[in-house]
PDB file of C-alpha atoms in Angstrom:
ATOM      1  CA  UNK A   4       9.171 -17.390   6.890  1.00  0.00           C
ATOM      2  CA  UNK A   5       9.362 -19.225   3.569  1.00  0.00           C
ATOM      3  CA  UNK A   6      12.408 -18.917   1.340  1.00  0.00           C
ATOM      4  CA  UNK A   7      10.444 -16.824  -1.142  1.00  0.00           C
ATOM      5  CA  UNK A   8       9.629 -14.254   1.550  1.00  0.00           C
ATOM      6  CA  UNK A   9      13.162 -14.010   2.989  1.00  0.00           C
ATOM      7  CA  UNK A  10      14.537 -10.511   3.474  1.00  0.00           C
ATOM      8  CA  UNK A  11      17.987  -8.986   3.635  1.00  0.00           C
ATOM      9  CA  UNK A  12      19.424  -5.800   5.105  1.00  0.00           C
ATOM     10  CA  UNK A  13      21.010  -3.488   2.530  1.00  0.00           C
ATOM     11  CA  UNK A  14      22.621  -0.076   2.782  1.00  0.00           C
ATOM     12  CA  UNK A  15      22.014   2.611   0.205  1.00  0.00           C
ATOM     13  CA  UNK A  16      23.080   6.294   0.167  1.00  0.00           C
ATOM     14  CA  UNK A  17      19.658   7.004   1.699  1.00  0.00           C
ATOM     15  CA  UNK A  18      19.890   4.629   4.657  1.00  0.00           C
ATOM     16  CA  UNK A  19      19.354   1.039   5.778  1.00  0.00           C
ATOM     17  CA  UNK A  20      16.575  -0.935   4.059  1.00  0.00           C
ATOM     18  CA  UNK A  21      15.083  -4.353   4.785  1.00  0.00           C
ATOM     19  CA  UNK A  22      14.173  -5.668   1.333  1.00  0.00           C
ATOM     20  CA  UNK A  23      13.020  -9.040  -0.071  1.00  0.00           C
ATOM     21  CA  UNK A  24      15.897 -11.217  -1.288  1.00  0.00           C
ATOM     22  CA  UNK A  25      14.036 -11.862  -4.524  1.00  0.00           C
ATOM     23  CA  UNK A  26      12.674  -8.966  -6.558  1.00  0.00           C
ATOM     24  CA  UNK A  27       9.627 -11.042  -7.537  1.00  0.00           C
ATOM     25  CA  UNK A  28       8.620 -11.111  -3.848  1.00  0.00           C
ATOM     26  CA  UNK A  29       8.403  -7.324  -3.544  1.00  0.00           C
ATOM     27  CA  UNK A  30       5.210  -5.790  -2.219  1.00  0.00           C
ATOM     28  CA  UNK A  31       2.988  -4.243  -4.924  1.00  0.00           C
ATOM     29  CA  UNK A  32       2.781  -1.168  -2.690  1.00  0.00           C
ATOM     30  CA  UNK A  33       6.558  -0.651  -2.724  1.00  0.00           C
ATOM     31  CA  UNK A  34       8.466   2.201  -4.348  1.00  0.00           C
ATOM     32  CA  UNK A  35      11.953   2.247  -5.837  1.00  0.00           C
ATOM     33  CA  UNK A  36      14.449   4.720  -4.447  1.00  0.00           C
ATOM     34  CA  UNK A  37      14.586   7.798  -6.691  1.00  0.00           C
ATOM     35  CA  UNK A  38      17.808   8.886  -8.408  1.00  0.00           C
ATOM     36  CA  UNK A  39      19.343  11.837  -6.560  1.00  0.00           C
ATOM     37  CA  UNK A  40      19.710  15.140  -8.368  1.00  0.00           C
ATOM     38  CA  UNK A  41      23.517  15.429  -8.772  1.00  0.00           C
ATOM     39  CA  UNK A  42      25.137  17.940  -6.412  1.00  0.00           C
ATOM     40  CA  UNK A  43      26.643  19.903  -9.307  1.00  0.00           C
ATOM     41  CA  UNK A  44      23.181  20.451 -10.776  1.00  0.00           C
ATOM     42  CA  UNK A  45      21.667  22.049  -7.658  1.00  0.00           C
ATOM     43  CA  UNK A  46      23.597  25.145  -6.510  1.00  0.00           C
ATOM     44  CA  UNK A  47      20.424  26.387  -4.766  1.00  0.00           C
ATOM     45  CA  UNK A  48      17.645  24.886  -2.671  1.00  0.00           C
ATOM     46  CA  UNK A  49      14.938  23.595  -4.991  1.00  0.00           C
ATOM     47  CA  UNK A  50      12.259  24.907  -2.608  1.00  0.00           C
ATOM     48  CA  UNK A  51      13.315  28.320  -1.251  1.00  0.00           C
ATOM     49  CA  UNK A  52      16.168  29.080  -3.711  1.00  0.00           C
ATOM     50  CA  UNK A  53      18.713  29.641  -0.929  1.00  0.00           C
ATOM     51  CA  UNK A  54      22.268  29.383  -2.257  1.00  0.00           C
ATOM     52  CA  UNK A  55      24.332  26.512  -0.881  1.00  0.00           C
ATOM     53  CA  UNK A  56      27.705  27.284   0.683  1.00  0.00           C
ATOM     54  CA  UNK A  57      29.933  26.053   3.524  1.00  0.00           C
ATOM     55  CA  UNK A  58      27.311  27.097   6.085  1.00  0.00           C
ATOM     56  CA  UNK A  59      24.129  26.203   4.200  1.00  0.00           C
ATOM     57  CA  UNK A  60      24.456  22.531   3.361  1.00  0.00           C
ATOM     58  CA  UNK A  61      22.405  20.641   0.819  1.00  0.00           C
ATOM     59  CA  UNK A  62      20.306  17.594   1.635  1.00  0.00           C
ATOM     60  CA  UNK A  63      18.503  15.134  -0.610  1.00  0.00           C
ATOM     61  CA  UNK A  64      14.912  14.120   0.031  1.00  0.00           C
ATOM     62  CA  UNK A  65      14.854  10.313   0.210  1.00  0.00           C
ATOM     63  CA  UNK A  66      11.456  10.146  -1.490  1.00  0.00           C
ATOM     64  CA  UNK A  67      11.802  12.520  -4.467  1.00  0.00           C
ATOM     65  CA  UNK A  68      15.617  12.799  -4.726  1.00  0.00           C
ATOM     66  CA  UNK A  69      15.618  16.595  -5.041  1.00  0.00           C
ATOM     67  CA  UNK A  70      18.073  18.982  -3.305  1.00  0.00           C
ATOM     68  CA  UNK A  71      17.022  21.170  -0.391  1.00  0.00           C
ATOM     69  CA  UNK A  72      18.494  23.220   2.440  1.00  0.00           C
ATOM     70  CA  UNK A  73      18.144  21.956   6.001  1.00  0.00           C
ATOM     71  CA  UNK A  74      15.163  24.229   6.675  1.00  0.00           C
ATOM     72  CA  UNK A  75      13.205  22.797   3.721  1.00  0.00           C
ATOM     73  CA  UNK A  76      14.244  19.196   4.316  1.00  0.00           C
ATOM     74  CA  UNK A  77      14.536  18.773   8.076  1.00  0.00           C
ATOM     75  CA  UNK A  78      11.823  16.211   8.808  1.00  0.00           C
ATOM     76  CA  UNK A  79      12.685  12.554   9.302  1.00  0.00           C
ATOM     77  CA  UNK A  80       9.609  10.477   8.577  1.00  0.00           C
ATOM     78  CA  UNK A  81       9.042   6.697   8.204  1.00  0.00           C
ATOM     79  CA  UNK A  82       8.978   5.552   4.587  1.00  0.00           C
ATOM     80  CA  UNK A  83       7.734   1.936   4.640  1.00  0.00           C
ATOM     81  CA  UNK A  84       7.039   1.893   0.901  1.00  0.00           C
ATOM     82  CA  UNK A  85      10.811   1.971   0.324  1.00  0.00           C
ATOM     83  CA  UNK A  86      11.471  -0.491   3.180  1.00  0.00           C
ATOM     84  CA  UNK A  87      13.623   1.893   5.241  1.00  0.00           C
ATOM     85  CA  UNK A  88      14.405   0.573   8.712  1.00  0.00           C
ATOM     86  CA  UNK A  89      14.455   4.036  10.321  1.00  0.00           C
ATOM     87  CA  UNK A  90      12.715   7.352   9.545  1.00  0.00           C
ATOM     88  CA  UNK A  91      14.521   9.197   6.732  1.00  0.00           C
ATOM     89  CA  UNK A  92      14.980  12.824   5.715  1.00  0.00           C
ATOM     90  CA  UNK A  93      12.239  14.147   3.444  1.00  0.00           C
ATOM     91  CA  UNK A  94      11.103  17.503   2.097  1.00  0.00           C
ATOM     92  CA  UNK A  95       7.913  18.989   3.544  1.00  0.00           C
ATOM     93  CA  UNK A  96       5.720  17.926   0.617  1.00  0.00           C
ATOM     94  CA  UNK A  97       6.965  14.334   0.564  1.00  0.00           C
ATOM     95  CA  UNK A  98       6.804  14.098   4.366  1.00  0.00           C
ATOM     96  CA  UNK A  99       3.062  14.824   4.286  1.00  0.00           C
ATOM     97  CA  UNK A 100       2.475  12.057   1.734  1.00  0.00           C
ATOM     98  CA  UNK A 101       4.625   9.590   3.689  1.00  0.00           C
ATOM     99  CA  UNK A 102       2.827  10.379   6.949  1.00  0.00           C
ATOM    100  CA  UNK A 103      -0.514   9.527   5.326  1.00  0.00           C
ATOM    101  CA  UNK A 104       0.949   6.311   3.920  1.00  0.00           C
ATOM    102  CA  UNK A 105       2.334   5.333   7.317  1.00  0.00           C
ATOM    103  CA  UNK A 106      -1.211   5.384   8.679  1.00  0.00           C
ATOM    104  CA  UNK A 107      -2.204   3.094   5.788  1.00  0.00           C
ATOM    105  CA  UNK A 108       0.626   0.667   6.638  1.00  0.00           C
ATOM    106  CA  UNK A 109      -0.026   0.789  10.391  1.00  0.00           C
ATOM    107  CA  UNK A 110      -3.807   0.410  10.166  1.00  0.00           C
ATOM    108  CA  UNK A 111      -5.380  -0.636   6.869  1.00  0.00           C
ATOM    109  CA  UNK A 112      -2.776  -3.201   5.818  1.00  0.00           C
ATOM    110  CA  UNK A 113      -2.924  -4.870   9.240  1.00  0.00           C
ATOM    111  CA  UNK A 114      -6.718  -5.070   8.987  1.00  0.00           C
ATOM    112  CA  UNK A 115      -6.422  -6.707   5.557  1.00  0.00           C
ATOM    113  CA  UNK A 116      -3.824  -9.224   6.724  1.00  0.00           C
ATOM    114  CA  UNK A 117      -5.928 -10.152   9.777  1.00  0.00           C
ATOM    115  CA  UNK A 118      -8.784 -11.008   7.427  1.00  0.00           C
ATOM    116  CA  UNK A 119     -12.584 -11.089   7.601  1.00  0.00           C
ATOM    117  CA  UNK A 120     -15.392 -13.467   6.645  1.00  0.00           C
ATOM    118  CA  UNK A 121     -17.651 -13.005   3.604  1.00  0.00           C
ATOM    119  CA  UNK A 122     -20.034 -14.894   1.384  1.00  0.00           C
ATOM    120  CA  UNK A 123     -18.183 -15.039  -1.955  1.00  0.00           C
ATOM    121  CA  UNK A 124     -19.929 -15.497  -5.299  1.00  0.00           C
ATOM    122  CA  UNK A 125     -17.842 -16.328  -8.354  1.00  0.00           C
ATOM    123  CA  UNK A 126     -18.840 -14.892 -11.738  1.00  0.00           C
ATOM    124  CA  UNK A 127     -22.529 -15.249 -12.593  1.00  0.00           C
ATOM    125  CA  UNK A 128     -23.093 -18.180 -10.242  1.00  0.00           C
ATOM    126  CA  UNK A 129     -26.157 -18.069  -7.995  1.00  0.00           C
ATOM    127  CA  UNK A 130     -24.316 -19.951  -5.255  1.00  0.00           C
ATOM    128  CA  UNK A 131     -22.090 -18.326  -2.641  1.00  0.00           C
ATOM    129  CA  UNK A 132     -19.467 -19.806  -0.337  1.00  0.00           C
ATOM    130  CA  UNK A 133     -18.492 -18.640   3.145  1.00  0.00           C
ATOM    131  CA  UNK A 134     -14.793 -17.759   3.015  1.00  0.00           C
ATOM    132  CA  UNK A 135     -12.131 -16.083   5.123  1.00  0.00           C
ATOM    133  CA  UNK A 136     -10.496 -13.363   3.024  1.00  0.00           C
ATOM    134  CA  UNK A 137      -7.115 -11.855   3.891  1.00  0.00           C
ATOM    135  CA  UNK A 138      -4.049 -10.212   2.401  1.00  0.00           C
ATOM    136  CA  UNK A 139      -0.964 -12.445   2.349  1.00  0.00           C
ATOM    137  CA  UNK A 140       1.958 -11.558   4.624  1.00  0.00           C
ATOM    138  CA  UNK A 141       4.061 -10.429   1.647  1.00  0.00           C
ATOM    139  CA  UNK A 142       1.125  -8.217   0.556  1.00  0.00           C
ATOM    140  CA  UNK A 143       1.135  -9.713  -2.940  1.00  0.00           C
ATOM    141  CA  UNK A 144      -1.981 -11.885  -2.846  1.00  0.00           C
ATOM    142  CA  UNK A 145      -5.588 -11.774  -1.742  1.00  0.00           C
ATOM    143  CA  UNK A 146      -6.132 -15.214  -0.193  1.00  0.00           C
ATOM    144  CA  UNK A 147      -9.612 -16.734   0.080  1.00  0.00           C
ATOM    145  CA  UNK A 148     -10.155 -19.884   2.149  1.00  0.00           C
ATOM    146  CA  UNK A 149     -13.310 -21.958   2.520  1.00  0.00           C
ATOM    147  CA  UNK A 150     -14.242 -25.258   0.932  1.00  0.00           C
ATOM    148  CA  UNK A 151     -12.466 -23.750  -2.078  1.00  0.00           C
ATOM    149  CA  UNK A 152      -9.165 -21.861  -2.130  1.00  0.00           C
ATOM    150  CA  UNK A 153      -8.204 -18.864  -4.261  1.00  0.00           C
ATOM    151  CA  UNK A 154      -5.104 -16.678  -4.447  1.00  0.00           C
ATOM    152  CA  UNK A 155      -5.553 -13.487  -6.439  1.00  0.00           C
ATOM    153  CA  UNK A 156      -2.443 -11.455  -7.203  1.00  0.00           C
ATOM    154  CA  UNK A 157      -3.009  -7.828  -6.187  1.00  0.00           C
ATOM    155  CA  UNK A 158      -1.444  -6.465  -9.388  1.00  0.00           C
ATOM    156  CA  UNK A 159      -3.987  -8.473 -11.428  1.00  0.00           C
ATOM    157  CA  UNK A 160      -6.959  -6.725  -9.788  1.00  0.00           C
ATOM    158  CA  UNK A 161      -8.475  -4.285 -12.284  1.00  0.00           C
ATOM    159  CA  UNK A 162     -11.468  -2.825 -10.400  1.00  0.00           C
ATOM    160  CA  UNK A 163     -12.781  -2.714  -6.840  1.00  0.00           C
ATOM    161  CA  UNK A 164     -16.338  -1.543  -6.260  1.00  0.00           C
ATOM    162  CA  UNK A 165     -17.477  -1.194  -2.654  1.00  0.00           C
ATOM    163  CA  UNK A 166     -21.180  -1.910  -2.084  1.00  0.00           C
ATOM    164  CA  UNK A 167     -22.937   0.219   0.519  1.00  0.00           C
ATOM    165  CA  UNK A 168     -26.384   0.678   2.037  1.00  0.00           C
ATOM    166  CA  UNK A 169     -28.102   3.412   3.996  1.00  0.00           C
ATOM    167  CA  UNK A 170     -27.567   6.259   1.526  1.00  0.00           C
ATOM    168  CA  UNK A 171     -30.395   8.734   1.145  1.00  0.00           C
ATOM    169  CA  UNK A 172     -30.752  11.505  -1.497  1.00  0.00           C
ATOM    170  CA  UNK A 173     -30.467  14.147   1.189  1.00  0.00           C
ATOM    171  CA  UNK A 174     -27.292  12.634   2.609  1.00  0.00           C
ATOM    172  CA  UNK A 175     -26.801  10.335   5.536  1.00  0.00           C
ATOM    173  CA  UNK A 176     -24.619   7.595   6.879  1.00  0.00           C
ATOM    174  CA  UNK A 177     -23.680   4.623   4.742  1.00  0.00           C
ATOM    175  CA  UNK A 178     -21.982   1.384   5.654  1.00  0.00           C
ATOM    176  CA  UNK A 179     -20.000  -1.016   3.507  1.00  0.00           C
ATOM    177  CA  UNK A 180     -21.833  -4.317   3.047  1.00  0.00           C
ATOM    178  CA  UNK A 181     -19.844  -5.917   0.254  1.00  0.00           C
ATOM    179  CA  UNK A 182     -17.533  -5.591  -2.713  1.00  0.00           C
ATOM    180  CA  UNK A 183     -17.356  -6.499  -6.388  1.00  0.00           C
ATOM    181  CA  UNK A 184     -13.839  -7.407  -7.472  1.00  0.00           C
ATOM    182  CA  UNK A 185     -12.643  -7.919 -11.041  1.00  0.00           C
ATOM    183  CA  UNK A 186      -9.258  -9.389 -11.863  1.00  0.00           C
ATOM    184  CA  UNK A 187      -7.349 -10.840 -14.783  1.00  0.00           C
ATOM    185  CA  UNK A 188      -6.481 -14.503 -14.834  1.00  0.00           C
ATOM    186  CA  UNK A 189      -2.651 -14.836 -15.171  1.00  0.00           C
ATOM    187  CA  UNK A 190      -1.572 -15.780 -18.687  1.00  0.00           C
ATOM    188  CA  UNK A 191      -4.773 -14.615 -20.361  1.00  0.00           C
ATOM    189  CA  UNK A 192      -6.895 -11.534 -20.945  1.00  0.00           C
ATOM    190  CA  UNK A 193      -9.902 -13.171 -19.293  1.00  0.00           C
ATOM    191  CA  UNK A 194     -11.501 -11.072 -16.555  1.00  0.00           C
ATOM    192  CA  UNK A 195     -13.105 -12.849 -13.600  1.00  0.00           C
ATOM    193  CA  UNK A 196     -15.560 -11.262 -11.201  1.00  0.00           C
ATOM    194  CA  UNK A 197     -16.133 -12.038  -7.531  1.00  0.00           C
ATOM    195  CA  UNK A 198     -18.795 -10.612  -5.264  1.00  0.00           C
ATOM    196  CA  UNK A 199     -18.145 -10.366  -1.515  1.00  0.00           C
ATOM    197  CA  UNK A 200     -21.106  -9.964   0.834  1.00  0.00           C
ATOM    198  CA  UNK A 201     -20.876  -9.472   4.592  1.00  0.00           C
ATOM    199  CA  UNK A 202     -22.850 -12.120   6.459  1.00  0.00           C
ATOM    200  CA  UNK A 203     -26.013 -11.097   8.287  1.00  0.00           C
ATOM    201  CA  UNK A 204     -25.802 -13.854  10.892  1.00  0.00           C
ATOM    202  CA  UNK A 205     -24.124 -13.415  14.267  1.00  0.00           C
ATOM    203  CA  UNK A 206     -21.200 -15.664  13.329  1.00  0.00           C
ATOM    204  CA  UNK A 207     -19.851 -12.895  11.091  1.00  0.00           C
ATOM    205  CA  UNK A 208     -18.530  -9.758  12.710  1.00  0.00           C
ATOM    206  CA  UNK A 209     -20.143  -6.911  10.766  1.00  0.00           C
ATOM    207  CA  UNK A 210     -17.835  -4.284  12.216  1.00  0.00           C
ATOM    208  CA  UNK A 211     -14.744  -6.279  11.250  1.00  0.00           C
ATOM    209  CA  UNK A 212     -16.105  -6.883   7.747  1.00  0.00           C
ATOM    210  CA  UNK A 213     -16.867  -3.172   7.276  1.00  0.00           C
ATOM    211  CA  UNK A 214     -13.342  -2.240   8.413  1.00  0.00           C
ATOM    212  CA  UNK A 215     -11.854  -4.803   6.022  1.00  0.00           C
ATOM    213  CA  UNK A 216     -13.890  -3.416   3.111  1.00  0.00           C
ATOM    214  CA  UNK A 217     -12.864   0.147   3.967  1.00  0.00           C
ATOM    215  CA  UNK A 218      -9.212  -0.935   3.975  1.00  0.00           C
ATOM    216  CA  UNK A 219      -9.676  -2.679   0.625  1.00  0.00           C
ATOM    217  CA  UNK A 220     -11.101   0.555  -0.747  1.00  0.00           C
ATOM    218  CA  UNK A 221      -7.898   2.317   0.352  1.00  0.00           C
ATOM    219  CA  UNK A 222      -5.816  -0.323  -1.411  1.00  0.00           C
ATOM    220  CA  UNK A 223      -7.696   0.210  -4.651  1.00  0.00           C
ATOM    221  CA  UNK A 224      -6.662   3.867  -4.593  1.00  0.00           C
TER     222      UNK A 224
END
């Protein structure tokens, strides 16, 4: 692990978190911990309106920071976007969102970091280059390696258009065959376009490329 990607264990009121030592190295998919609603401002559960007392204790959702009773905030769910080491207490609404995001972290991000092979065309060029495309380990860059080398910062990507084939007017299955990516060049307002096309030869795994494109579509959302 390079010095720029080093992490440290910190304790917050919400729990233990493994965070990058340098703020600039944070994942673009990360979330800051929310401020907690002060205890004195929530005499009742903010979901079911139950009054708090010595028996009915108040709990804060680690994702939204609001106050709830145990019944409305009983689930402990992983929250990777805030770098928590263990599952943390969340209200029912936030728990559903976090559960969906956990699937994204466990599946789509791993697919992107493993990489896939595409023919990449830069701008309006009529020449393409075979490149391995992957998400960097710190999730901050899209790395392209071939005869050329590119590193595109995720936060600089402005649009992602997935190219498909097989669609019919009456419906039907489609499959992802490529992607058009537009991003801003750091330090300027210039927008650069790249086109990614899955290879048709047997040296390129079509299934892997399609999975990578589907994961990239999730990222763009």
